[in-house]
mmCIF file of C-alpha atoms in Angstrom:
data_model
loop_
_atom_site.group_PDB
_atom_site.id
_atom_site.type_symbol
_atom_site.label_atom_id
_atom_site.label_comp_id
_atom_site.label_asym_id
_atom_site.label_seq_id
_atom_site.Cartn_x
_atom_site.Cartn_y
_atom_site.Cartn_z
ATOM 1 C CA UNK U 1 -16.142 -0.661 9.128
ATOM 2 C CA UNK U 2 -13.288 1.588 8.008
ATOM 3 C CA UNK U 3 -10.381 0.079 6.149
ATOM 4 C CA UNK U 4 -7.315 0.379 8.406
ATOM 5 C CA UNK U 5 -4.939 0.038 5.440
ATOM 6 C CA UNK U 6 -6.753 2.799 3.564
ATOM 7 C CA UNK U 7 -6.538 5.111 6.581
ATOM 8 C CA UNK U 8 -2.835 4.374 6.894
ATOM 9 C CA UNK U 9 -2.294 5.068 3.171
ATOM 10 C CA UNK U 10 -4.353 8.287 3.443
ATOM 11 C CA UNK U 11 -2.196 9.569 6.306
ATOM 12 C CA UNK U 12 1.017 8.529 4.573
ATOM 13 C CA UNK U 13 0.079 10.365 1.364
ATOM 14 C CA UNK U 14 -0.967 13.462 3.323
ATOM 15 C CA UNK U 15 2.340 13.363 5.188
ATOM 16 C CA UNK U 16 4.162 13.271 1.828
ATOM 17 C CA UNK U 17 2.019 16.204 0.537
ATOM 18 C CA UNK U 18 0.399 14.135 -2.215
ATOM 19 C CA UNK U 19 -3.071 15.293 -3.200
ATOM 20 C CA UNK U 20 -5.717 12.640 -3.724
ATOM 21 C CA UNK U 21 -9.457 12.511 -4.224
ATOM 22 C CA UNK U 22 -11.823 11.458 -1.453
ATOM 23 C CA UNK U 23 -15.094 12.829 -2.855
ATOM 24 C CA UNK U 24 -17.536 10.840 -4.960
ATOM 25 C CA UNK U 25 -17.296 12.158 -8.535
ATOM 26 C CA UNK U 26 -20.390 13.963 -9.813
ATOM 27 C CA UNK U 27 -22.700 11.830 -11.928
ATOM 28 C CA UNK U 28 -21.775 8.526 -10.291
ATOM 29 C CA UNK U 29 -24.202 6.315 -8.431
ATOM 30 C CA UNK U 30 -23.759 6.892 -4.701
ATOM 31 C CA UNK U 31 -22.961 3.841 -2.610
ATOM 32 C CA UNK U 32 -21.830 1.569 -5.447
ATOM 33 C CA UNK U 33 -18.345 1.242 -6.954
ATOM 34 C CA UNK U 34 -18.428 2.022 -10.665
ATOM 35 C CA UNK U 35 -14.974 0.721 -11.613
ATOM 36 C CA UNK U 36 -15.337 -1.408 -14.723
ATOM 37 C CA UNK U 37 -14.089 -4.948 -14.247
ATOM 38 C CA UNK U 38 -13.898 -7.933 -16.540
ATOM 39 C CA UNK U 39 -16.073 -10.678 -15.106
ATOM 40 C CA UNK U 40 -16.566 -14.296 -16.069
ATOM 41 C CA UNK U 41 -20.292 -14.907 -16.328
ATOM 42 C CA UNK U 42 -21.263 -18.359 -17.545
ATOM 43 C CA UNK U 43 -18.039 -18.805 -19.513
ATOM 44 C CA UNK U 44 -18.406 -15.365 -21.130
ATOM 45 C CA UNK U 45 -16.048 -12.481 -20.380
ATOM 46 C CA UNK U 46 -18.060 -9.316 -19.799
ATOM 47 C CA UNK U 47 -17.137 -5.807 -18.710
ATOM 48 C CA UNK U 48 -19.359 -4.432 -15.978
ATOM 49 C CA UNK U 49 -19.232 -2.157 -12.946
ATOM 50 C CA UNK U 50 -17.750 -3.582 -9.749
ATOM 51 C CA UNK U 51 -20.953 -2.767 -7.856
ATOM 52 C CA UNK U 52 -19.451 -3.298 -4.376
ATOM 53 C CA UNK U 53 -20.471 -1.028 -1.501
ATOM 54 C CA UNK U 54 -18.514 2.239 -1.171
ATOM 55 C CA UNK U 55 -17.539 4.108 1.986
ATOM 56 C CA UNK U 56 -17.757 7.865 2.548
ATOM 57 C CA UNK U 57 -14.415 9.533 1.831
ATOM 58 C CA UNK U 58 -13.261 6.806 -0.567
ATOM 59 C CA UNK U 59 -13.789 8.775 -3.794
ATOM 60 C CA UNK U 60 -16.833 6.701 -4.733
ATOM 61 C CA UNK U 61 -14.796 3.493 -4.755
ATOM 62 C CA UNK U 62 -15.125 0.227 -2.843
ATOM 63 C CA UNK U 63 -12.424 -0.628 -0.321
ATOM 64 C CA UNK U 64 -10.453 -2.758 -2.830
ATOM 65 C CA UNK U 65 -10.437 -0.161 -5.594
ATOM 66 C CA UNK U 66 -9.760 2.742 -3.222
ATOM 67 C CA UNK U 67 -6.743 0.870 -1.823
ATOM 68 C CA UNK U 68 -5.529 0.227 -5.392
ATOM 69 C CA UNK U 69 -5.969 3.951 -6.147
ATOM 70 C CA UNK U 70 -3.901 4.960 -3.098
ATOM 71 C CA UNK U 71 -1.174 2.405 -3.860
ATOM 72 C CA UNK U 72 -0.966 3.701 -7.446
ATOM 73 C CA UNK U 73 -0.380 7.198 -6.027
ATOM 74 C CA UNK U 74 2.333 5.909 -3.690
ATOM 75 C CA UNK U 75 4.037 4.169 -6.627
ATOM 76 C CA UNK U 76 3.481 7.056 -9.035
ATOM 77 C CA UNK U 77 5.122 9.532 -6.666
ATOM 78 C CA UNK U 78 8.074 7.194 -5.951
ATOM 79 C CA UNK U 79 7.187 7.026 -2.273
ATOM 80 C CA UNK U 80 8.801 4.198 -0.364
ATOM 81 C CA UNK U 81 6.115 1.934 1.171
ATOM 82 C CA UNK U 82 8.533 0.207 3.591
ATOM 83 C CA UNK U 83 7.693 2.507 6.551
ATOM 84 C CA UNK U 84 4.098 1.247 6.275
ATOM 85 C CA UNK U 85 5.085 -2.393 6.799
ATOM 86 C CA UNK U 86 4.085 -4.086 10.018
ATOM 87 C CA UNK U 87 6.670 -6.303 11.722
ATOM 88 C CA UNK U 88 5.645 -9.462 9.860
ATOM 89 C CA UNK U 89 5.596 -7.720 6.451
ATOM 90 C CA UNK U 90 9.033 -6.233 7.111
ATOM 91 C CA UNK U 91 10.549 -9.624 7.935
ATOM 92 C CA UNK U 92 8.879 -11.181 4.870
ATOM 93 C CA UNK U 93 10.238 -8.374 2.649
ATOM 94 C CA UNK U 94 13.733 -8.914 4.030
ATOM 95 C CA UNK U 95 13.539 -12.610 3.270
ATOM 96 C CA UNK U 96 12.054 -12.014 -0.186
ATOM 97 C CA UNK U 97 14.869 -9.617 -1.115
ATOM 98 C CA UNK U 98 17.577 -11.515 0.785
ATOM 99 C CA UNK U 99 18.282 -8.767 3.301
ATOM 100 C CA UNK U 100 19.877 -10.099 6.487
ATOM 101 C CA UNK U 101 17.194 -9.804 9.159
ATOM 102 C CA UNK U 102 19.063 -11.652 11.893
ATOM 103 C CA UNK U 103 18.314 -10.281 15.331
ATOM 104 C CA UNK U 104 21.326 -9.263 17.373
ATOM 105 C CA UNK U 105 22.058 -11.025 20.623
ATOM 106 C CA UNK U 106 19.753 -9.573 23.305
ATOM 107 C CA UNK U 107 18.297 -7.097 20.741
ATOM 108 C CA UNK U 108 14.777 -6.003 21.694
ATOM 109 C CA UNK U 109 11.961 -5.078 19.277
ATOM 110 C CA UNK U 110 12.460 -1.340 19.844
ATOM 111 C CA UNK U 111 15.992 -1.617 18.431
ATOM 112 C CA UNK U 112 15.489 -4.484 15.979
ATOM 113 C CA UNK U 113 12.614 -3.240 13.800
ATOM 114 C CA UNK U 114 13.964 0.272 13.084
ATOM 115 C CA UNK U 115 17.379 -1.225 12.270
ATOM 116 C CA UNK U 116 15.877 -3.783 9.886
ATOM 117 C CA UNK U 117 13.666 -1.118 8.275
ATOM 118 C CA UNK U 118 16.693 1.084 7.626
ATOM 119 C CA UNK U 119 18.607 -1.864 6.182
ATOM 120 C CA UNK U 120 15.660 -2.792 3.937
ATOM 121 C CA UNK U 121 15.383 0.788 2.652
ATOM 122 C CA UNK U 122 19.134 1.049 2.045
ATOM 123 C CA UNK U 123 19.605 -2.320 0.349
ATOM 124 C CA UNK U 124 16.473 -2.851 -1.763
ATOM 125 C CA UNK U 125 15.750 -0.579 -4.724
ATOM 126 C CA UNK U 126 12.109 0.153 -5.506
ATOM 127 C CA UNK U 127 12.602 -0.751 -9.165
ATOM 128 C CA UNK U 128 13.953 0.617 -12.412
ATOM 129 C CA UNK U 129 11.141 3.116 -12.859
ATOM 130 C CA UNK U 130 10.668 3.955 -9.175
ATOM 131 C CA UNK U 131 13.898 5.139 -7.569
ATOM 132 C CA UNK U 132 13.956 4.686 -3.801
ATOM 133 C CA UNK U 133 15.824 7.932 -3.180
ATOM 134 C CA UNK U 134 15.376 11.008 -5.350
#
């Protein structure tokens, strides 16, 4: 099964003209994620490969590590992730950052969500090292 979030991130990065890798690197074991993770095995901390199943077009990474790779590119290129939020995530972000998300009287979803998205983008900075607007 394809990862819907990964596909959404892929399209978003392509739309922003950010290059990213989708091919399995040469010399890596096909079908298994080789990202080194620290694992707790019998009370011992060991470093070993993730070993989870990979998907074609995910740069030789499992779904979790491919998603992390794409998110790091979004952050590294100062791309605002807010347009990727679904309705629930947008409302949660507004509440987390204390952005007024009150719905206007008789306001339908078609008007409400774009208005709240614009307000979220305008009022919440991405962070000190990631400016929302360049």
